[in-house]
Tab-separated table of C-alpha atoms in Angstrom:
chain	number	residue	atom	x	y	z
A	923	UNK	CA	-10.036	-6.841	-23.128
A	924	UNK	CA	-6.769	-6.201	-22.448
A	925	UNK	CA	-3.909	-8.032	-19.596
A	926	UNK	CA	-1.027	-7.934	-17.754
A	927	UNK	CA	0.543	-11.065	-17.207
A	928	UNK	CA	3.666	-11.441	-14.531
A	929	UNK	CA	5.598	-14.422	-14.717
A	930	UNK	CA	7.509	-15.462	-11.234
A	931	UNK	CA	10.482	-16.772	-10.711
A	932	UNK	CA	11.563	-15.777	-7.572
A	933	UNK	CA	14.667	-13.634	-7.853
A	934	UNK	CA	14.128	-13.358	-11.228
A	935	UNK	CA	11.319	-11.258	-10.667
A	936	UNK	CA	13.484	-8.307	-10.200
A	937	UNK	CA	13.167	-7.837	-14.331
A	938	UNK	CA	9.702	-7.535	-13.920
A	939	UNK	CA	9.956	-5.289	-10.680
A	940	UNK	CA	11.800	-2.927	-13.368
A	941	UNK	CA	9.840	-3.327	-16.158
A	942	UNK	CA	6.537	-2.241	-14.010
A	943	UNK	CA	8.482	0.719	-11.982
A	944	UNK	CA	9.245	2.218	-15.588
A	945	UNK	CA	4.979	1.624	-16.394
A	946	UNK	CA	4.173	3.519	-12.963
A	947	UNK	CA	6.954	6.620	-14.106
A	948	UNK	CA	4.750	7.006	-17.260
A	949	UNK	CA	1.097	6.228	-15.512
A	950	UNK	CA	0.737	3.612	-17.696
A	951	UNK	CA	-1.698	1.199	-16.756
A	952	UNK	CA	-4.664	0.656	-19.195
A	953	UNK	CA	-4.913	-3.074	-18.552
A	954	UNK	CA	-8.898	-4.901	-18.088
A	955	UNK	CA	-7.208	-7.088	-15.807
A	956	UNK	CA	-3.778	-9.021	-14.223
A	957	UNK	CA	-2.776	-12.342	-13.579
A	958	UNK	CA	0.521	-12.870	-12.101
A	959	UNK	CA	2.427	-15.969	-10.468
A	960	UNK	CA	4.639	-16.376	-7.200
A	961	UNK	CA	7.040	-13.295	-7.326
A	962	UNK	CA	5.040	-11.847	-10.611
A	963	UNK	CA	2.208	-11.524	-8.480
A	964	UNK	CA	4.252	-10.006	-5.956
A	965	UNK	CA	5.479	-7.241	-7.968
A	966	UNK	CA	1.831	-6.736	-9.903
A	967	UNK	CA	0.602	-5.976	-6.208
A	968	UNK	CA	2.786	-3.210	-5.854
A	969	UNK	CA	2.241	-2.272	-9.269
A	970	UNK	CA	-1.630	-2.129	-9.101
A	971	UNK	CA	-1.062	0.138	-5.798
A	972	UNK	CA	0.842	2.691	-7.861
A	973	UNK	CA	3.719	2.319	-5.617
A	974	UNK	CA	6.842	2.662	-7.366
A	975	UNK	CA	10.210	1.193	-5.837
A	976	UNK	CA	8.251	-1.459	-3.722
A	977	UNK	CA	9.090	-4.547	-5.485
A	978	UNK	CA	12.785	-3.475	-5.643
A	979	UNK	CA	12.893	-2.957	-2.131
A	980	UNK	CA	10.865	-5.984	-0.817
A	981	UNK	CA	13.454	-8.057	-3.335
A	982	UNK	CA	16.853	-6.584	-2.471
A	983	UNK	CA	16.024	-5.294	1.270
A	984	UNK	CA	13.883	-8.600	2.278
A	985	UNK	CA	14.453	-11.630	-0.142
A	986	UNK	CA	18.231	-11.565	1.020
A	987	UNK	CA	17.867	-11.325	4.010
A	988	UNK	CA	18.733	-14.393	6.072
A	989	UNK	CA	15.381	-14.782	7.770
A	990	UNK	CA	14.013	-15.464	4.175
A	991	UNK	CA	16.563	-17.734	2.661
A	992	UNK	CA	18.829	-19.447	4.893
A	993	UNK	CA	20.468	-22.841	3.723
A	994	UNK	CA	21.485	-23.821	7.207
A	995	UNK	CA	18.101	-23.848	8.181
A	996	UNK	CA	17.068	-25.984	5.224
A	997	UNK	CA	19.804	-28.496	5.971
A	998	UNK	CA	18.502	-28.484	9.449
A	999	UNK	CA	15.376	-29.489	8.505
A	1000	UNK	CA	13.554	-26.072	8.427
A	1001	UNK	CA	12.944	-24.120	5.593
A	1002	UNK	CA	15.259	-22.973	3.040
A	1003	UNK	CA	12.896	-19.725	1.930
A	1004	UNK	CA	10.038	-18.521	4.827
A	1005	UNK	CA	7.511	-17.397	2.571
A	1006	UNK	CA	5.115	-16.197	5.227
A	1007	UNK	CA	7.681	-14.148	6.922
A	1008	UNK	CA	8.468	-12.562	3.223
A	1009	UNK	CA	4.926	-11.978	3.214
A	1010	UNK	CA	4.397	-10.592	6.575
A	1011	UNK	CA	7.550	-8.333	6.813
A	1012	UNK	CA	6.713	-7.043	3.281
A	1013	UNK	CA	3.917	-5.606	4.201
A	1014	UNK	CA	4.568	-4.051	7.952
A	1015	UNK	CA	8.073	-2.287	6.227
A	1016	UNK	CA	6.415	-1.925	3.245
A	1017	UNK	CA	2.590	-1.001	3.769
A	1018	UNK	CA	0.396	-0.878	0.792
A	1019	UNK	CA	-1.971	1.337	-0.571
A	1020	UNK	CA	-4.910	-1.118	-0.417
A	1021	UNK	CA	-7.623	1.681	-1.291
A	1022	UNK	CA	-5.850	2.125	-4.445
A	1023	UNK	CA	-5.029	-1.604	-5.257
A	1024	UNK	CA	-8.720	-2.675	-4.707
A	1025	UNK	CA	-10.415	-0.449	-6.417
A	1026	UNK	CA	-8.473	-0.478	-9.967
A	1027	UNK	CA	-7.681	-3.483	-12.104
A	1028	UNK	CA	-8.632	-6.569	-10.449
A	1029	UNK	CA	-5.609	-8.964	-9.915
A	1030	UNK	CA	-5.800	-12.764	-10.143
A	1031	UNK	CA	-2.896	-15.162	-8.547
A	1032	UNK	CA	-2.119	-18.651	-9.342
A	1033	UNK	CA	-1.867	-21.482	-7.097
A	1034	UNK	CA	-0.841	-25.221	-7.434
A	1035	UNK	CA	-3.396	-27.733	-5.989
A	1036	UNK	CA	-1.718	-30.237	-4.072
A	1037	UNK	CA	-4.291	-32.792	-4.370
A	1038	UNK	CA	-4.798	-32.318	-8.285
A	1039	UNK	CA	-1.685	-30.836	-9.439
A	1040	UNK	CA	-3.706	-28.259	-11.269
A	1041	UNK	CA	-3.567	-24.788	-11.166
A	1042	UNK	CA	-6.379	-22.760	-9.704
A	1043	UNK	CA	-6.963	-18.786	-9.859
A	1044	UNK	CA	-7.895	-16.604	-7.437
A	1045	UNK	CA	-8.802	-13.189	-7.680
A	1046	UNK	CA	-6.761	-11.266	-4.675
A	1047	UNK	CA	-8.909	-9.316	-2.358
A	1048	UNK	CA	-7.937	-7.181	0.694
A	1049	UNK	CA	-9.188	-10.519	2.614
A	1050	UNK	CA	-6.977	-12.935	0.816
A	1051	UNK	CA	-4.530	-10.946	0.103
A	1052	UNK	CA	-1.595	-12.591	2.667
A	1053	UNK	CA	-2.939	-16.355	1.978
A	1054	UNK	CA	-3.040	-15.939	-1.991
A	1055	UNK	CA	0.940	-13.841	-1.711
A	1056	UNK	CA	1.687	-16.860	0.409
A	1057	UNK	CA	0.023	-20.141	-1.514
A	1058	UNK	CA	1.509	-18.535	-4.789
A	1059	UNK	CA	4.854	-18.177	-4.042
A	1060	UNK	CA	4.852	-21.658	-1.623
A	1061	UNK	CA	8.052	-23.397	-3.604
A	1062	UNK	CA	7.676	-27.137	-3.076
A	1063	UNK	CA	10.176	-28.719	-0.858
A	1064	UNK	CA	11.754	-25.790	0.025
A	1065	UNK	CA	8.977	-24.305	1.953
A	1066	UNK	CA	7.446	-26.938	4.490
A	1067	UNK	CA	4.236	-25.280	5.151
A	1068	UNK	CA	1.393	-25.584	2.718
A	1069	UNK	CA	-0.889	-22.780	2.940
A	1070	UNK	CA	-4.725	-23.830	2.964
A	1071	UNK	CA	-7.814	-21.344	2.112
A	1072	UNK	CA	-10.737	-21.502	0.643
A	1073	UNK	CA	-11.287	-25.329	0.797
A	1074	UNK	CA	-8.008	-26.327	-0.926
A	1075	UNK	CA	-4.173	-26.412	0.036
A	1076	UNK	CA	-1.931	-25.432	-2.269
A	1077	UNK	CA	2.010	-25.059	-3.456
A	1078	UNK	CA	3.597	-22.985	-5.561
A	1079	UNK	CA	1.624	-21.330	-8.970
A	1080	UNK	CA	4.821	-21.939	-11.162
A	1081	UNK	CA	4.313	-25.658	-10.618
A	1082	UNK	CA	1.278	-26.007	-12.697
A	1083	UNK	CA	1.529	-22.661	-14.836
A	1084	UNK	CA	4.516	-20.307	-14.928
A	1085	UNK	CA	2.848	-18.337	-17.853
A	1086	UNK	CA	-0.384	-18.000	-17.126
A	1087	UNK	CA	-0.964	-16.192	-20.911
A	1088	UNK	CA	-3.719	-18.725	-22.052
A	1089	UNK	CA	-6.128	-18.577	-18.537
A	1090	UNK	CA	-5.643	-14.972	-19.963
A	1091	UNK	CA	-6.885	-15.657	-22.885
A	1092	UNK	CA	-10.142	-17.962	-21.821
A	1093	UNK	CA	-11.050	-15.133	-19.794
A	1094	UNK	CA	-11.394	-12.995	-22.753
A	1095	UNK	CA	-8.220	-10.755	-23.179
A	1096	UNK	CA	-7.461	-10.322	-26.914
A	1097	UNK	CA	-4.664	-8.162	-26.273
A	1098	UNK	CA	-2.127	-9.488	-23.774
A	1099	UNK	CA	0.878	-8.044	-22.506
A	1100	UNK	CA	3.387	-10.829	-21.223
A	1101	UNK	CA	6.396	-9.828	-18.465
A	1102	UNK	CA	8.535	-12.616	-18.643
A	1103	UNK	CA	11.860	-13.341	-16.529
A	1104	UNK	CA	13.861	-15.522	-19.440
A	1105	UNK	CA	15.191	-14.510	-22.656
A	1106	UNK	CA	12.687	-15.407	-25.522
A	1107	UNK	CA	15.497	-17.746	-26.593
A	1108	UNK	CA	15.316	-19.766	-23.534
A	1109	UNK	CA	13.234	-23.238	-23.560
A	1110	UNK	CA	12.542	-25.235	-20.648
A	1111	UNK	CA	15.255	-28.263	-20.557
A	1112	UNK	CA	12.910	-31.255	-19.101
A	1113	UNK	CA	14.107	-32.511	-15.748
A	1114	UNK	CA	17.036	-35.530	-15.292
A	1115	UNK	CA	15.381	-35.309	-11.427
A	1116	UNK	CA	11.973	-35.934	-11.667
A	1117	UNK	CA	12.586	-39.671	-10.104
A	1118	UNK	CA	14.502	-37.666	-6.795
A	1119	UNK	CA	11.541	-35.098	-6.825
A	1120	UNK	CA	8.666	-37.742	-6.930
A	1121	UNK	CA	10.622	-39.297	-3.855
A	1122	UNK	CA	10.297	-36.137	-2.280
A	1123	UNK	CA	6.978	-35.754	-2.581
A	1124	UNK	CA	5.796	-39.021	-1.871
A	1125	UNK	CA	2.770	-37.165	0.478
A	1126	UNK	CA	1.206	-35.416	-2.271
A	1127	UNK	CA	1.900	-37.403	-5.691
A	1128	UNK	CA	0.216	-34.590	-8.026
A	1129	UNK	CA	2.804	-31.821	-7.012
A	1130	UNK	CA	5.697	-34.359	-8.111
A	1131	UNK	CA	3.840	-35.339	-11.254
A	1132	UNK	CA	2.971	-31.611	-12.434
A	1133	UNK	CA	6.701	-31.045	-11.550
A	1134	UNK	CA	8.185	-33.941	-13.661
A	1135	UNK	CA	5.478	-32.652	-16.715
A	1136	UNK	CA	6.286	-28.706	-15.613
A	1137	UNK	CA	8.983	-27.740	-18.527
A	1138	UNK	CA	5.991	-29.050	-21.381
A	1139	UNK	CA	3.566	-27.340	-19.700
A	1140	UNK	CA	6.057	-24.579	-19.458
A	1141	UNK	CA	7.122	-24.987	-23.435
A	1142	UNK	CA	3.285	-25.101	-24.670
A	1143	UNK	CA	2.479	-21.822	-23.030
A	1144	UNK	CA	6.229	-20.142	-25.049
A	1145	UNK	CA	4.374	-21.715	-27.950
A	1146	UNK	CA	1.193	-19.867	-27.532
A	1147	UNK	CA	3.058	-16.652	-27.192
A	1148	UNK	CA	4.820	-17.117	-30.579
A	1149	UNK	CA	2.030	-18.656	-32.278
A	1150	UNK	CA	-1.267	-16.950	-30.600
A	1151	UNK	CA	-4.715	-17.814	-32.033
A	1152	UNK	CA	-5.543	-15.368	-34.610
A	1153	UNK	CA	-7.860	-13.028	-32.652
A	1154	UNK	CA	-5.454	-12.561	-30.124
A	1155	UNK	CA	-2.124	-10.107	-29.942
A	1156	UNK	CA	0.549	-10.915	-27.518
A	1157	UNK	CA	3.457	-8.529	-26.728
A	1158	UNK	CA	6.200	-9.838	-24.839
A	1159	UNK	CA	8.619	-8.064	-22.569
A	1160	UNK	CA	11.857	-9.973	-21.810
A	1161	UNK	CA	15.298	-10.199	-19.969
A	1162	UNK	CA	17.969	-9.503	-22.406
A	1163	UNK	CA	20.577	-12.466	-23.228
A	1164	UNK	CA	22.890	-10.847	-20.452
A	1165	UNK	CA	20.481	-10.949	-17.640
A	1166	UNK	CA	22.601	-12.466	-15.148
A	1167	UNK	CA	20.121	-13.209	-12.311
A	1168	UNK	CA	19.127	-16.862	-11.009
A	1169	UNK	CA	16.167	-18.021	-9.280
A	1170	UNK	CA	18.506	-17.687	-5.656
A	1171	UNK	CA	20.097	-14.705	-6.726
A	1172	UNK	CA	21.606	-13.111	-3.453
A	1173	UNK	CA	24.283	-10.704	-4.821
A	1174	UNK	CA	22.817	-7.147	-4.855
A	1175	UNK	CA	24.885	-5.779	-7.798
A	1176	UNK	CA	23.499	-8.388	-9.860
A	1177	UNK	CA	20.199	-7.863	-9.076
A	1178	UNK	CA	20.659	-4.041	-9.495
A	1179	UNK	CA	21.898	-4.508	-13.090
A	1180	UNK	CA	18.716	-6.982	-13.483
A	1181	UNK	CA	16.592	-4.256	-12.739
A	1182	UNK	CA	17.569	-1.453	-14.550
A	1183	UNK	CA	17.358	-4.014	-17.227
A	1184	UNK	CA	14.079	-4.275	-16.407
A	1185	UNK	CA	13.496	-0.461	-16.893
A	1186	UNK	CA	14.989	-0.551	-20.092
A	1187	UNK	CA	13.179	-2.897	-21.322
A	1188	UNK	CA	9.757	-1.409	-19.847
A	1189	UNK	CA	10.669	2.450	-21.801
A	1190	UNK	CA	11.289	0.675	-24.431
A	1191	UNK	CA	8.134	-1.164	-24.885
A	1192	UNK	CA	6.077	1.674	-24.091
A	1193	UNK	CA	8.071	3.947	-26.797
A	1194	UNK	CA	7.707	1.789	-29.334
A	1195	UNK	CA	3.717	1.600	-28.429
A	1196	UNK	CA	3.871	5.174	-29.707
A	1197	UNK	CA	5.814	4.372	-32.892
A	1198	UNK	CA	9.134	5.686	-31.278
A	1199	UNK	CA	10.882	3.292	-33.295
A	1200	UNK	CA	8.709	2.812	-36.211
A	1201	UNK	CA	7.840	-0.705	-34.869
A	1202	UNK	CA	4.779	-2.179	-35.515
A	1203	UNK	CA	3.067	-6.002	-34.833
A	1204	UNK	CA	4.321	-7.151	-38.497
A	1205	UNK	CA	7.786	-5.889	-38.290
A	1206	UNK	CA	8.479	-6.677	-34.562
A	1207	UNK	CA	6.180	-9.266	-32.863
A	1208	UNK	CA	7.452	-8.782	-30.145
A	1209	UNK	CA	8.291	-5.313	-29.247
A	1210	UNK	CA	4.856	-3.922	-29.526
């Protein structure tokens, strides 16, 4: 079996935006299934519903604008980013081809349990579809509301599992194609904060303990992509070292350049998947 997984990252996520525009120029989309977290979700919806230039336009049209982030609001005591108005908006400017995105690859999202600190998976169906966007991309603290479904209320994905590469893998995939919104040099520093974000969170524990153990859960799944099982192959796509673009990321030249980027990145993955370059898994891990 082979998957697609997105990792979030809020404005980051305009790399992967790129990187999946440049997949939908050359149809290429031969993946079992797709698992994708917060913004990486995001952008797989709009990937899965073949609609090219979505994701860049839901990032740089809607994520800046003020009714989405707004740090007087925060300090105010609202929030700092309305993810249910992200959500909402996104999908009355930007309506979605839902005939198309249900009935291809099946996409999974992951969500934070605020009660266990665990992640949990949920496949996204035309039903769920606003509740999973929303509990996904719910960033702890800075989004008051906590999004309930299914029996459970939940936070943010990227608290429990940025990377979701190795629920990938116990579903089956032995081939596994990862979007990431980092370098491949980068390694999550642990947190000086942890004692401030526990504070925080006095109301729901878990979330402030998965957040104080995030960067090793966050460093064991970069180990698993350079040092997959045996039966498994893992290609990585990545921001180069000059990707510029932060989680808050506002300016719009910035996040142009971090798209194109993005579209580099993507051609050049899929041409050296058809030996463009020569490349193969024991000469280049990583490009192919």
């Amino acid at each position: 079996m082979k998957a697609l997984v997105v990792e979030g990252g809020a404005m980051r996520g305009i790399f992967a935006a790129g990187v999946l525009d440049s997949f939908l120029e050359q149809d290429y989309q031969p993946f079992d299934f797709a698992i994708g977290v917060s913004a990486g979700a995001s952008n797989l919806v709009g990937y899965l519903a073949k609609q090219k230039n979505r994701s860049y336009q839901v990032i740089t049209q809607l994520a800046t604008n003020r009714q989405f982030f707004n740090p007087t609001r925060f300090i105010k005591g609202g929030n700092l980013v309305d993810v249910n108005w992200l959500v909402t908006e996104s999908a009355r400017q930007f309506p979605l081809d839902k005939q198309t995105l249900f009935s291809g690859t099946p996409l999974v999202a992951s969500a934070t349990n605020i009660e266990t600190g665990q992640a949990e998976y949920y496949q996204v169906t035309s039903d769920n579809l606003n509740r999973v966007l929303e509990a996904t991309s719910a960033l702890p603290i800075a989004y008051k509301q906590t999004p309930c479904f299914s029996g459970g209320c939940y936070t943010d994905g990227g608290v429990a599992d940025s990377i979701p590469v190795i629920e990938a893998y116990r579903r089956g995939a032995k081939e596994i194609t990862v979007v990431l919104s980092h370098p491949l040099s980068y390694q999550m520093p642990h947190s000086r904060t942890s004692w401030l974000i526990k504070r925080l969170l006095t109301e729901h524990p878990m979330i402030g303990e998965a957040l104080a153990n995030r960067a090793e859960r966050y460093n064991h799944c970069l180990d698993f992509i350079r040092n997959p099982p045996r039966d498994v192959t893992i290609r990585v796509i990545a921001p180069p070292e000059t990707f510029a673009v932060k989680r808050l990321t506002m300016k719009r030249d910035l996040l142009d350049d971090g798209y194109q980027m993005g579209r580099v990145e993507g051609e050049k993955h899929l041409a050296s998947r058809e030996g463009v370059y020569g490349l193969t898994i024991e000469n280049c891990h990583f490009c192919v």
